PDB file of C-alpha atoms in Angstrom:
ATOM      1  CA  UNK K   1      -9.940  26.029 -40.521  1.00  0.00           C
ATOM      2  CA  UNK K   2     -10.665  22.269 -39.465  1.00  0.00           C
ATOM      3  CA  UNK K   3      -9.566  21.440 -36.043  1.00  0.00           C
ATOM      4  CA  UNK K   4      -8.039  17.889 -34.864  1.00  0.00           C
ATOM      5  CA  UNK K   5      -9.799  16.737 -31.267  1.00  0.00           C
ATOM      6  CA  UNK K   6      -7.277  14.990 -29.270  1.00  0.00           C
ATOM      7  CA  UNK K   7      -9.138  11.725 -30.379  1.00  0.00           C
ATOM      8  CA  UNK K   8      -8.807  12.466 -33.649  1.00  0.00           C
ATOM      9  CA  UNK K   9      -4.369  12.883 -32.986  1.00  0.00           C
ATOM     10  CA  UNK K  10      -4.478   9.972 -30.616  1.00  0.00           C
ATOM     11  CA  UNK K  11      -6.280   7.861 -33.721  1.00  0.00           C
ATOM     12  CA  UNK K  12      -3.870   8.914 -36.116  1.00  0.00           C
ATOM     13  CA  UNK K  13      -0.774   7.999 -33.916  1.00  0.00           C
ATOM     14  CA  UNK K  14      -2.160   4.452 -32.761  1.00  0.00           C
ATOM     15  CA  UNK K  15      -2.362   4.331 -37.168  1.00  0.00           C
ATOM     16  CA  UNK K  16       1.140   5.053 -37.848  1.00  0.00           C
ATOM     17  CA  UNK K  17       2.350   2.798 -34.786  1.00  0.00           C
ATOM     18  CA  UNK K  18       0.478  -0.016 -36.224  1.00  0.00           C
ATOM     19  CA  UNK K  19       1.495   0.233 -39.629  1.00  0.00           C
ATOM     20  CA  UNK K  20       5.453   0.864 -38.522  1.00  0.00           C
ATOM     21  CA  UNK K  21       4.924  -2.002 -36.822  1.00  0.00           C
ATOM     22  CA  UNK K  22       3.646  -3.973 -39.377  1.00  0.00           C
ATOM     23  CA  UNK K  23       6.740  -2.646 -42.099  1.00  0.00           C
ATOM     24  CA  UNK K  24       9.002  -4.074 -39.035  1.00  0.00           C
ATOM     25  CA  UNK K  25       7.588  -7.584 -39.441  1.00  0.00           C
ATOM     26  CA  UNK K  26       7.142  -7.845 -43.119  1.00  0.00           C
ATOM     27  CA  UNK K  27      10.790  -6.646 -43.571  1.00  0.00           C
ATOM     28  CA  UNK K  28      12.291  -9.348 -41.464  1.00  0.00           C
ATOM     29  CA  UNK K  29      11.742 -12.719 -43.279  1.00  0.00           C
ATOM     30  CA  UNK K  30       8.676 -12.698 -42.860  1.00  0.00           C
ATOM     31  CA  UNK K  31       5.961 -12.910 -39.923  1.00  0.00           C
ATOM     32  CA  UNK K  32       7.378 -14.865 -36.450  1.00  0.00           C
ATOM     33  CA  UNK K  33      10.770 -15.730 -38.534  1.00  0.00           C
ATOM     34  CA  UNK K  34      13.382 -13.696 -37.066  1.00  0.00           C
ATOM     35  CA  UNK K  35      16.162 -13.644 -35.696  1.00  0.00           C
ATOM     36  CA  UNK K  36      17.241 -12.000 -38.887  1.00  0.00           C
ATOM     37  CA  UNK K  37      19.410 -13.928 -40.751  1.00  0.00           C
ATOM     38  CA  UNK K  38      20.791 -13.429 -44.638  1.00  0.00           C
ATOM     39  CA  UNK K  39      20.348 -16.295 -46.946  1.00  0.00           C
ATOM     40  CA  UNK K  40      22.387 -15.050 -49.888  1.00  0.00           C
ATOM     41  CA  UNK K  41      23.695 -18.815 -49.716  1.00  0.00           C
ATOM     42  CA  UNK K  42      20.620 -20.204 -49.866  1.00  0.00           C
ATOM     43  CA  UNK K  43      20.517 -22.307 -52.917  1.00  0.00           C
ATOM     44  CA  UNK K  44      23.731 -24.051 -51.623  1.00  0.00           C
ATOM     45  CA  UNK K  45      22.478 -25.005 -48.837  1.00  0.00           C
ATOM     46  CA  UNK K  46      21.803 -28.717 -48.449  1.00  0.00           C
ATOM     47  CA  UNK K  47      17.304 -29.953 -49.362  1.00  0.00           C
ATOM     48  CA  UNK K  48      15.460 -28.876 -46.107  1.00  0.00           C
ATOM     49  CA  UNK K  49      18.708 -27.786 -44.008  1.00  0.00           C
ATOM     50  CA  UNK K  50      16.126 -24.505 -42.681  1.00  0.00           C
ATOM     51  CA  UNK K  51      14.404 -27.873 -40.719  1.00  0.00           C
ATOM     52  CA  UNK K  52      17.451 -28.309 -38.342  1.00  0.00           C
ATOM     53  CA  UNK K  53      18.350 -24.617 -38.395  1.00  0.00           C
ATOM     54  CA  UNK K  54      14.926 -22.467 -38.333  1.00  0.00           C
ATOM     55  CA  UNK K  55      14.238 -19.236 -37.140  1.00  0.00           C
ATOM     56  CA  UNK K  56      12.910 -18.859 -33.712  1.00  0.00           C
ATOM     57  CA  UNK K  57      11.402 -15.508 -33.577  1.00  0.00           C
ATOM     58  CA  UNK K  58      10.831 -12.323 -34.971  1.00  0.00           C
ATOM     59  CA  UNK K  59      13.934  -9.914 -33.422  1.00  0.00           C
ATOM     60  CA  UNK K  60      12.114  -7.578 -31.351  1.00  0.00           C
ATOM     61  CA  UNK K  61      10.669 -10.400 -29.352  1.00  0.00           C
ATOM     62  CA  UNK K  62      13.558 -12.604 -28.932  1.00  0.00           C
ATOM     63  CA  UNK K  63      14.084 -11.424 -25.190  1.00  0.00           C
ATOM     64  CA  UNK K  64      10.582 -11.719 -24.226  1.00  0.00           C
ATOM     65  CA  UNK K  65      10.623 -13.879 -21.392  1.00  0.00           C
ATOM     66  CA  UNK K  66       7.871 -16.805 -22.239  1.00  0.00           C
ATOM     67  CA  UNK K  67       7.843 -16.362 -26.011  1.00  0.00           C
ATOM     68  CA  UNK K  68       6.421 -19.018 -28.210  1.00  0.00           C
ATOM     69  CA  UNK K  69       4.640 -19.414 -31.112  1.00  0.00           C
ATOM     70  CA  UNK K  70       3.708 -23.131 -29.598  1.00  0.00           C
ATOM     71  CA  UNK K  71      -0.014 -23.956 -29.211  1.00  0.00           C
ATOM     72  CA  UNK K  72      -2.283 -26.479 -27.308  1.00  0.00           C
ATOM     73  CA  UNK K  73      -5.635 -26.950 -27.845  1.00  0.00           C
ATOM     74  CA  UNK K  74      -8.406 -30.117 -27.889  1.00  0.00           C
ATOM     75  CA  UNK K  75      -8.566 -30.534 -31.507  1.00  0.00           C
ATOM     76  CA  UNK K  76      -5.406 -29.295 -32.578  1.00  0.00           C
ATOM     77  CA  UNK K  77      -1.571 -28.449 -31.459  1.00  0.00           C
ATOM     78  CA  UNK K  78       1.023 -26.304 -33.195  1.00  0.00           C
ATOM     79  CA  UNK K  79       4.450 -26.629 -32.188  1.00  0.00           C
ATOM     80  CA  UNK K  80       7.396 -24.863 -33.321  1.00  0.00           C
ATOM     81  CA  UNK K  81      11.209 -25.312 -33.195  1.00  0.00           C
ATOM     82  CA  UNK K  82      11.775 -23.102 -30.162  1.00  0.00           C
ATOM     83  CA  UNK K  83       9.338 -24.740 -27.713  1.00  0.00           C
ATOM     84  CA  UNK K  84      10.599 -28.523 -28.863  1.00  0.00           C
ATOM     85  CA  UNK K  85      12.640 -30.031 -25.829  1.00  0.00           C
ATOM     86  CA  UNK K  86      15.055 -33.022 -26.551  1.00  0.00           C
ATOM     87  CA  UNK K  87      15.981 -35.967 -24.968  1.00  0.00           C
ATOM     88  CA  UNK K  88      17.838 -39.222 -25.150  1.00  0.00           C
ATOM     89  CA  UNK K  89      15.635 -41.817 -27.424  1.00  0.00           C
ATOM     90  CA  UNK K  90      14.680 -45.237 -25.311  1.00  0.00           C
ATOM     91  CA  UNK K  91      16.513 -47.884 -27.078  1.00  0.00           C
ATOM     92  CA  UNK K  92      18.528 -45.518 -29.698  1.00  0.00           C
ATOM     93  CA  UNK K  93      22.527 -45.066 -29.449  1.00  0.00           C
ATOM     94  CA  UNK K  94      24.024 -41.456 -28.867  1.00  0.00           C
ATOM     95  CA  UNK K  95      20.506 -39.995 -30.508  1.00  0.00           C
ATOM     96  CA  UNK K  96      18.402 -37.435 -29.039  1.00  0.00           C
ATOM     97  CA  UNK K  97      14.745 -37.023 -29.612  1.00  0.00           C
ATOM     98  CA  UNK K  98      12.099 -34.479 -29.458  1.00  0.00           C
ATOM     99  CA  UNK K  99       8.249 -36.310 -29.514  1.00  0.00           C
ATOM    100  CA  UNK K 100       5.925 -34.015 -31.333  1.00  0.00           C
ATOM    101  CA  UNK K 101       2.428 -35.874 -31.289  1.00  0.00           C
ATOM    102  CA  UNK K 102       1.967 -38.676 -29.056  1.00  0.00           C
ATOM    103  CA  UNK K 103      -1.267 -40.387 -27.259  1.00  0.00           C
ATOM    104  CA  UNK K 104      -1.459 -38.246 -24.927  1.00  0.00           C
ATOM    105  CA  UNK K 105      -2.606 -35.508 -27.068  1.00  0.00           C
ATOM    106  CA  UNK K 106      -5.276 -37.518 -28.232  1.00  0.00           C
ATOM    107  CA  UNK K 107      -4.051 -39.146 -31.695  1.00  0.00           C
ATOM    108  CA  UNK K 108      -3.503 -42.869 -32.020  1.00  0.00           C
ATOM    109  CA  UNK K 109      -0.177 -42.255 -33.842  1.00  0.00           C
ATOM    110  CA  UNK K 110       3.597 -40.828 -32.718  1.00  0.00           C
ATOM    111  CA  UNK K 111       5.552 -38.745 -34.449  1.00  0.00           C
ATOM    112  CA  UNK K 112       9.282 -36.991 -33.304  1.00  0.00           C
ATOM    113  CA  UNK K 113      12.341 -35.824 -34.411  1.00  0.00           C
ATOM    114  CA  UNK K 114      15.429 -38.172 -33.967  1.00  0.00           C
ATOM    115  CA  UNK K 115      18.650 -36.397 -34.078  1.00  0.00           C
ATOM    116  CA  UNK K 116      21.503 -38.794 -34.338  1.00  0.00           C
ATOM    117  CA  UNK K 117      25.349 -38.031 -33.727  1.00  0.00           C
ATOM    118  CA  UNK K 118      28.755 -39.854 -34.133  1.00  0.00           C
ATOM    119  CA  UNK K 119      27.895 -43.898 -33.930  1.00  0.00           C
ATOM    120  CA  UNK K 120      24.342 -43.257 -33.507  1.00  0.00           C
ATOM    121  CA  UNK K 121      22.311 -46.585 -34.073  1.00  0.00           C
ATOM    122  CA  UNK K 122      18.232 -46.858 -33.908  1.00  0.00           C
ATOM    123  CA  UNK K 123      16.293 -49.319 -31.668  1.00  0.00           C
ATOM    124  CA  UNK K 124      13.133 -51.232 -32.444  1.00  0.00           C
ATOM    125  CA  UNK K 125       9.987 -49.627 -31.921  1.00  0.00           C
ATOM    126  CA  UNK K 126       7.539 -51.690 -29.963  1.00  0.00           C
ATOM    127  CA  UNK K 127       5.725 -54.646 -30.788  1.00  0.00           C
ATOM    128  CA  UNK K 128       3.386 -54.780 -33.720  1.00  0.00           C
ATOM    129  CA  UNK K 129       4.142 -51.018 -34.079  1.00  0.00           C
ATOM    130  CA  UNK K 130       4.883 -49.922 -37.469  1.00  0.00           C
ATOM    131  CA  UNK K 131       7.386 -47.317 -38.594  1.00  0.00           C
ATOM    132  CA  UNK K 132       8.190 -44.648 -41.125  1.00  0.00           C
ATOM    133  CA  UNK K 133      11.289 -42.593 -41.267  1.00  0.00           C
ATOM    134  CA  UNK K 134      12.225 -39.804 -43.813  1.00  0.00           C
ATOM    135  CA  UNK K 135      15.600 -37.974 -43.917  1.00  0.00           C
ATOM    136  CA  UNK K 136      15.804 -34.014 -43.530  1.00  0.00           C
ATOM    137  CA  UNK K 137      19.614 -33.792 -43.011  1.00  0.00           C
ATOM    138  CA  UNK K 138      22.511 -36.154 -43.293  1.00  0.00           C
ATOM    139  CA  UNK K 139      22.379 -39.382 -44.820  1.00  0.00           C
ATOM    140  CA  UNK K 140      22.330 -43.108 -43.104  1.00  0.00           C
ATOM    141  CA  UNK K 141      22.427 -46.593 -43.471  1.00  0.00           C
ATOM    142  CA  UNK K 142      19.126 -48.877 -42.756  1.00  0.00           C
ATOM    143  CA  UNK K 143      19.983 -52.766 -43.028  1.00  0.00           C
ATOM    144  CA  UNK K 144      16.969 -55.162 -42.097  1.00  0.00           C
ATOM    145  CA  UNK K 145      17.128 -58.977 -40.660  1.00  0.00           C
ATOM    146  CA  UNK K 146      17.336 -60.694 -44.301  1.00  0.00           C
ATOM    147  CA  UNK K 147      20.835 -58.451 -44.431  1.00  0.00           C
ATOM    148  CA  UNK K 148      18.955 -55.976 -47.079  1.00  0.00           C
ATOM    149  CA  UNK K 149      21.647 -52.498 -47.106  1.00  0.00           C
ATOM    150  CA  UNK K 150      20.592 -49.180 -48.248  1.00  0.00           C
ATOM    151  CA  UNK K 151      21.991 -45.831 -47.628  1.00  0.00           C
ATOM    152  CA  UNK K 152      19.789 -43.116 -47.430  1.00  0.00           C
ATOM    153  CA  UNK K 153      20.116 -39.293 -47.753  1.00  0.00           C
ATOM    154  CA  UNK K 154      17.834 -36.326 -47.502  1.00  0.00           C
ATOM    155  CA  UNK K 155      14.577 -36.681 -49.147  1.00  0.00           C
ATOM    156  CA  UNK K 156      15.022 -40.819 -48.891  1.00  0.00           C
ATOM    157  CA  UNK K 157      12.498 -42.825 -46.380  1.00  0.00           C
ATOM    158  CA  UNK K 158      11.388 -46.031 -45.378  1.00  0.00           C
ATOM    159  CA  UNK K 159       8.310 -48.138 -44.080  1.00  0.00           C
ATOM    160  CA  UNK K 160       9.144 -50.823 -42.061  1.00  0.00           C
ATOM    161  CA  UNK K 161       6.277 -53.480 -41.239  1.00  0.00           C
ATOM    162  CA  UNK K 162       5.585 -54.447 -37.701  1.00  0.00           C
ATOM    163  CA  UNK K 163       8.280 -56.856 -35.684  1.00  0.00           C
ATOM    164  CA  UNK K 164      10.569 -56.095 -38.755  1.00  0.00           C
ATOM    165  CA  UNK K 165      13.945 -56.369 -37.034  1.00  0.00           C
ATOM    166  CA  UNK K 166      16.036 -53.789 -38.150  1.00  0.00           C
ATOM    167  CA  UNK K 167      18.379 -50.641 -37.608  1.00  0.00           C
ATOM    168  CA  UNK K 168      19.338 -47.172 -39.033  1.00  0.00           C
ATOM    169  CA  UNK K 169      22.864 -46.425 -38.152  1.00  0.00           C
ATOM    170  CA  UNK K 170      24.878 -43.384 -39.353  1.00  0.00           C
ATOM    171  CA  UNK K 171      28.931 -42.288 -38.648  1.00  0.00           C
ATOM    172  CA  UNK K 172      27.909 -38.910 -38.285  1.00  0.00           C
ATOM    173  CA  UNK K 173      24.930 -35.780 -37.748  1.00  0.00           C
ATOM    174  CA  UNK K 174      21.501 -36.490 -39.142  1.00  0.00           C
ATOM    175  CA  UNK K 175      18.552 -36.039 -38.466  1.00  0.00           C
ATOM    176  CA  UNK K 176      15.082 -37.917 -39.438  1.00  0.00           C
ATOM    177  CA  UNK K 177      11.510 -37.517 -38.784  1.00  0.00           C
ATOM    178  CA  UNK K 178      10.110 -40.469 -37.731  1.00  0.00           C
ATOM    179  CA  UNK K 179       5.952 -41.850 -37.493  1.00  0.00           C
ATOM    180  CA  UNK K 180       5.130 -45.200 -35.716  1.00  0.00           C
ATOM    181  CA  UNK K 181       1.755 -46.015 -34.866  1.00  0.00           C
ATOM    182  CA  UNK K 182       0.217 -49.711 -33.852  1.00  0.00           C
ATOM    183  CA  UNK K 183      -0.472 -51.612 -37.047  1.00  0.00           C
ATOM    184  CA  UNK K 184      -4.454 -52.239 -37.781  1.00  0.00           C
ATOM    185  CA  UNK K 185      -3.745 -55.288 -40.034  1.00  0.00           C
ATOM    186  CA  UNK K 186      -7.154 -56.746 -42.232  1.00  0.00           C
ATOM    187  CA  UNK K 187      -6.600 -59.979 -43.412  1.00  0.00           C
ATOM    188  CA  UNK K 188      -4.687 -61.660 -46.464  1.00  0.00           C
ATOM    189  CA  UNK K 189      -2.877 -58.119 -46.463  1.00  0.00           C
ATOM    190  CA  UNK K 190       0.555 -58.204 -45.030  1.00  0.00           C
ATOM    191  CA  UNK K 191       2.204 -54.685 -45.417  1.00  0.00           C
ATOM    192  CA  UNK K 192       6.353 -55.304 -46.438  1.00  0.00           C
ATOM    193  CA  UNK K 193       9.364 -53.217 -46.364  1.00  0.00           C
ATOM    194  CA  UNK K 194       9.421 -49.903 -48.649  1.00  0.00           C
ATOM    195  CA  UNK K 195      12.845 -47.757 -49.104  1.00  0.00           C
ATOM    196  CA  UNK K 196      12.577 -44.552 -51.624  1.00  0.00           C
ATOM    197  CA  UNK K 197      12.691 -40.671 -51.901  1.00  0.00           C
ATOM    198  CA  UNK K 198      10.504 -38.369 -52.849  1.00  0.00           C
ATOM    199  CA  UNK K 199      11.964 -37.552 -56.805  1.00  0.00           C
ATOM    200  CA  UNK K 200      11.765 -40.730 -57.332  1.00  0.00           C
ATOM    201  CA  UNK K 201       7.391 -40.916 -57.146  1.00  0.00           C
ATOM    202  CA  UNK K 202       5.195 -39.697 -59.325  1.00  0.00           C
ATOM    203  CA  UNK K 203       3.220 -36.429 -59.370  1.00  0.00           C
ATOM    204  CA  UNK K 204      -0.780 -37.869 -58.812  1.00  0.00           C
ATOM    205  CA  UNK K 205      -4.102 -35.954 -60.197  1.00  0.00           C
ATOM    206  CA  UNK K 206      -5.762 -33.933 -57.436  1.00  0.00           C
ATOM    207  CA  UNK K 207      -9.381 -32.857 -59.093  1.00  0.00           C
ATOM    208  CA  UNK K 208     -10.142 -29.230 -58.101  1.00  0.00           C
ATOM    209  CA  UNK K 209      -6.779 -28.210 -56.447  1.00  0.00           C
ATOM    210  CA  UNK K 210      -3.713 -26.659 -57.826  1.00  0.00           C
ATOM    211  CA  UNK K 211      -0.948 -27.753 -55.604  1.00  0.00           C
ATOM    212  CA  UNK K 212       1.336 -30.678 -56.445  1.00  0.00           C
ATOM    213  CA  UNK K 213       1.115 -33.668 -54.546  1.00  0.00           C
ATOM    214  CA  UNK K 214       3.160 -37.429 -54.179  1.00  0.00           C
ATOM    215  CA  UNK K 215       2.198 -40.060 -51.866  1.00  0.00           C
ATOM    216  CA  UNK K 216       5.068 -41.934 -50.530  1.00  0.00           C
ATOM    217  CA  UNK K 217       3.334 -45.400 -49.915  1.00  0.00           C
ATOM    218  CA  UNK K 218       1.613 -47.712 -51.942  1.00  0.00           C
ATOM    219  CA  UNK K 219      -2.567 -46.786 -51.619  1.00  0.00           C
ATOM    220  CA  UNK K 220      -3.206 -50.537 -51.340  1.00  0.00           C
ATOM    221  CA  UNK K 221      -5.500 -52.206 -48.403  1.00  0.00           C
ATOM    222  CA  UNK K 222      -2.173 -53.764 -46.531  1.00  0.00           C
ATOM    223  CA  UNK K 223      -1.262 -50.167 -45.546  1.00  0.00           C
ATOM    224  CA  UNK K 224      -3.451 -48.437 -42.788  1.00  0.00           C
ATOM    225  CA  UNK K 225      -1.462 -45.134 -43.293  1.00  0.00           C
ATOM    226  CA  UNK K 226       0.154 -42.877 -45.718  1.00  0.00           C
ATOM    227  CA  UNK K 227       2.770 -40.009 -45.785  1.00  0.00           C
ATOM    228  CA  UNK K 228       2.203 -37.266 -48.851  1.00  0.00           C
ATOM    229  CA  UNK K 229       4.587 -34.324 -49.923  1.00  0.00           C
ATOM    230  CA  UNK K 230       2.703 -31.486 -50.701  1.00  0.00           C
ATOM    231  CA  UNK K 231       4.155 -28.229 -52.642  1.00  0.00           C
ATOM    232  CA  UNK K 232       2.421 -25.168 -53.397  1.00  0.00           C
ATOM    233  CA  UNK K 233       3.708 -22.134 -55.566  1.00  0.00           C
ATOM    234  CA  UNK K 234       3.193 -18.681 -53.212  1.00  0.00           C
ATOM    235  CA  UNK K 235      -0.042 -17.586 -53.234  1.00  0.00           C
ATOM    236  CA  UNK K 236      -1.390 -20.908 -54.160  1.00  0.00           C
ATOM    237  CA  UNK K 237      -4.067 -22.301 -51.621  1.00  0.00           C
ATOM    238  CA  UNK K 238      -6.148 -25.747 -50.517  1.00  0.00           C
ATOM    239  CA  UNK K 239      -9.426 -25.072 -52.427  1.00  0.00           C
ATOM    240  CA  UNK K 240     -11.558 -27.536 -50.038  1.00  0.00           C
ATOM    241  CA  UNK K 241     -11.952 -26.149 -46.330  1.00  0.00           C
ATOM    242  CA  UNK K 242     -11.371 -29.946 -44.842  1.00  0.00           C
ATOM    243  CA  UNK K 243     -13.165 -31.141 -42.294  1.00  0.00           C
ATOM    244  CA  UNK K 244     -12.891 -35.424 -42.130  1.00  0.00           C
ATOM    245  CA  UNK K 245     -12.404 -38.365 -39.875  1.00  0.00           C
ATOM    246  CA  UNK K 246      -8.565 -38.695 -40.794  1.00  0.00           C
ATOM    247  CA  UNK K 247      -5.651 -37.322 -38.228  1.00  0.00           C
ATOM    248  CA  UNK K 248      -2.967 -35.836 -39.798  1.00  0.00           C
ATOM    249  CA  UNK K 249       0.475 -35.236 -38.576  1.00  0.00           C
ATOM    250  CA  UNK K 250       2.349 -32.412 -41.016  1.00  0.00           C
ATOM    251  CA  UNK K 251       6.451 -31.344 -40.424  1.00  0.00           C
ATOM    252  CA  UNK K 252       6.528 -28.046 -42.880  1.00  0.00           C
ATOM    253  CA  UNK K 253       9.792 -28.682 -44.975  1.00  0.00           C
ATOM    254  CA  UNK K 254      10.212 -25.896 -47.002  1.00  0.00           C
ATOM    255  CA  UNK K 255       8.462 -21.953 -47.591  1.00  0.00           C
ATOM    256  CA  UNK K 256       5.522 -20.064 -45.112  1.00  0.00           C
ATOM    257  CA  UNK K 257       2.149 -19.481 -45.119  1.00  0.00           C
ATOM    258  CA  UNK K 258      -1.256 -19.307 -43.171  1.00  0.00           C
ATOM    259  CA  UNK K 259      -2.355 -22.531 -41.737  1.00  0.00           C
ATOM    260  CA  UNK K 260      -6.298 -22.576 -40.527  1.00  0.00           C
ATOM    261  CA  UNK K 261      -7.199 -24.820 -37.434  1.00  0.00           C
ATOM    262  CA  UNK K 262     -10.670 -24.732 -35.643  1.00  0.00           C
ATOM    263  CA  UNK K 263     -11.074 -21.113 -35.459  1.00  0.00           C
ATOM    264  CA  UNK K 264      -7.509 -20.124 -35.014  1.00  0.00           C
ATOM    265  CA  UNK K 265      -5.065 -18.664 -37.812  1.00  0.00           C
ATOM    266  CA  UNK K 266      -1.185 -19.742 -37.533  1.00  0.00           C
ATOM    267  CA  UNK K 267       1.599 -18.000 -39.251  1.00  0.00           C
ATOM    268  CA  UNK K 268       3.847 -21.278 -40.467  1.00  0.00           C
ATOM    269  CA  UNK K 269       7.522 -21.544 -41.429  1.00  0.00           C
ATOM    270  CA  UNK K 270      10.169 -23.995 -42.187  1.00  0.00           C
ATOM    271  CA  UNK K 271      10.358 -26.269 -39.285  1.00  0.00           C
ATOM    272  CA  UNK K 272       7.129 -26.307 -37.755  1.00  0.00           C
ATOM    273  CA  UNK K 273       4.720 -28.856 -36.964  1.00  0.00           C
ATOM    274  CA  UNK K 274       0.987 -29.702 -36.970  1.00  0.00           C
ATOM    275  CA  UNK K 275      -1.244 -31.906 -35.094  1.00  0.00           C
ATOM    276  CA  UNK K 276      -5.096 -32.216 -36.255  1.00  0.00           C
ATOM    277  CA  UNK K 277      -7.475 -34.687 -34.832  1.00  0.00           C
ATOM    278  CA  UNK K 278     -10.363 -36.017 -36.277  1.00  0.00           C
ATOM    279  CA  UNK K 279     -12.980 -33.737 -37.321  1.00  0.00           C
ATOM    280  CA  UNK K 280     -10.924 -30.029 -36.770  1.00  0.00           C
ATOM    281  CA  UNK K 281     -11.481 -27.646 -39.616  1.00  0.00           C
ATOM    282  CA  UNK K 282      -8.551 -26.941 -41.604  1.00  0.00           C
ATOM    283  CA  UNK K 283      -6.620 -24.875 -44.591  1.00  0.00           C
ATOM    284  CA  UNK K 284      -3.751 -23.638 -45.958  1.00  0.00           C
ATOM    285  CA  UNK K 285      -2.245 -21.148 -48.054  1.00  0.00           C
ATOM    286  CA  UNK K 286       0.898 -20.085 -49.111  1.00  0.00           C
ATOM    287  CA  UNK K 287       2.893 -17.578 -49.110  1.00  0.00           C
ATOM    288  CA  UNK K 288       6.337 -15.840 -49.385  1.00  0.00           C
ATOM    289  CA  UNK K 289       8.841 -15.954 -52.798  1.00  0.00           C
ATOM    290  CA  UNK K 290       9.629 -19.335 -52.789  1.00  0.00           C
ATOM    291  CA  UNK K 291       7.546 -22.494 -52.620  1.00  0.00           C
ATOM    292  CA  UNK K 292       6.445 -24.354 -49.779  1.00  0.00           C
ATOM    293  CA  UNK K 293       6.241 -28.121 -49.176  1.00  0.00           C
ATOM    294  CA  UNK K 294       5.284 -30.222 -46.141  1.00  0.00           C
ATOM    295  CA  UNK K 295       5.192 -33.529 -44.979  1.00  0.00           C
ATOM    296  CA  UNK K 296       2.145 -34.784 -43.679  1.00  0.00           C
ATOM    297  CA  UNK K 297       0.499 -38.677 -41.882  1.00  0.00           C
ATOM    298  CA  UNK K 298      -2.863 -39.497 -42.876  1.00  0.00           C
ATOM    299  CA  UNK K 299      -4.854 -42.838 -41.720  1.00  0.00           C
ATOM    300  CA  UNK K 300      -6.517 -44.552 -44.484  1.00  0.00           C
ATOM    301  CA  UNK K 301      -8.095 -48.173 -45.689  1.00  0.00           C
ATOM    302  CA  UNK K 302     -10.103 -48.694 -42.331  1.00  0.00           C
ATOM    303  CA  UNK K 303     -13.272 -48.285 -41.169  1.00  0.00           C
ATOM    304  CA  UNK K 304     -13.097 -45.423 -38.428  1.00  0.00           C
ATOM    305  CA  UNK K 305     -15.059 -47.906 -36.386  1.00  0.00           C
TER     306      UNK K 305
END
């Protein structure tokens, strides 16, 4: 008869811990997406409403003191909806915001979350700063000096050029995602005022990949930055391992997967946010049922020097 040494039970246990563990995550969601929540309403739910109403954490961890999926690193920072603190905007009306990527990280670029309520109005970003916003839930109205109007719902965005006076307002809850950075102007190119949505622009070639991709500004030399949507079908996956000059700043809209950064591996969901600075090694792949798109700032059209 063969006979078990206590190693050999103690091995087998540590197993079957590990892998009830892992049927515990995998059942719920997904990885690091709990509370557990039923989404038989899903497909009624408004375009990107999981943004303003993620998941925080998987169920057997939400009273763990300390708990966040948030990182900080040198080359890199992944933040996620339950580590993002909120305050009133400088400038804005009855609007909260919650700054995601700033300087002091190490990019040359902001990017937050602006959460507006009853009467909320916008103020002006600083001088010779440009701007982008893009809608994730509610719908507002952006009216310029020259008395341009449009109203603008989820999946709609703007550019506006530097020292372009102007101002979102909105009579009740949205919520936008919003990029400025100091414009790097060349000359004879003078950037002007964009308004559209994401249906509206064409799907663009990407040689070698598989994933669909739309960029949301014009690629000409007046515009030092651009903002692409990016959706992948689960399982699908970047094919180059990207390591370049550009920063990116990426808001994941829709789906999961397995974001590389450096030599770390991140578990992503609806909601979370990126930071990569020049030079960090990085990759993505989906995953899940359904597909996943994100939102992501790259600088482009000037010489890094």
């Amino acid at each position: 008869m063969q006979s078990f040494s206590p190693f050999s039970y103690l091995s087998l246990f540590s197993l079957f811990t590990t892998l009830s563990f892992v049927k515990i995550v995998l059942t719920q969601d997904g990885f690091c997406s709990a509370p557990l929540r039923i989404d038989a309403d899903s497909n009624s739910q408004p375009l990107y409403w999981k943004v303003t109403n993620p998941t925080l954490s998987p169920s057997h961890l939400q009273d763990l003191p300390g708990f966040t999926r948030s990182v900080y690193k040198k080359d890199h920072a992944f933040i996620t909806p339950e580590s993002q603190v909120f305050s009133p905007l400088p400038d804005w009306t009855n609007t909260l915001g919650a700054y995601l990527i700033t300087p002091a990280m190490g990019s040359h670029f902001v990017m937050y979350l602006a959460k507006m309520q009853e009467n909320s109005k916008s103020g002006l970003p600083p001088s010779d700063v440009e701007r982008f916003i893009f809608v994730v839930q509610g719908s507002e109205v952006l009216t310029n000096i020259s008395g341009s109007v449009h109203k603008m719902k989820v999946d709609s965005y703007a550019y506006l050029p530097p020292n372009l006076d102007h101002s979102v307002e909105t009579d009740a809850a949205a919520t936008l995602i919003v990029f400025e950075r100091r414009y790097s102007g060349l000359e004879n190119h003078v950037p002007e005022q964009i308004v559209g949505s994401t249906d509206k622009q064409p799907l663009l070639e990407t040689p070698g990949e598989i994933f669909e991709l739309r960029k949301l500004l014009p690629t000409s030399l007046a515009y030092d930055f651009n903002i692409h949507i990016m959706d992948f079908q689960p399982g699908e996956f970047l094919n180059v391992k990207e390591v370049h000059y550009n920063q990116h700043g990426l808001l994941l809209l829709e789906g999961q997967g397995i974001y590389r950064l450096s030599d770390s591996w991140y578990p992503i969901q609806t909601g979370d946010a990126i930071w990569m600075a020049p030079f960090v090694p990085q990759w993505y792949a989906a995953l899940g049922k359904t597909r996943s798109r994100y939102l992501i700032y790259k600088d482009v059209n000037r010489n890094p020097l």
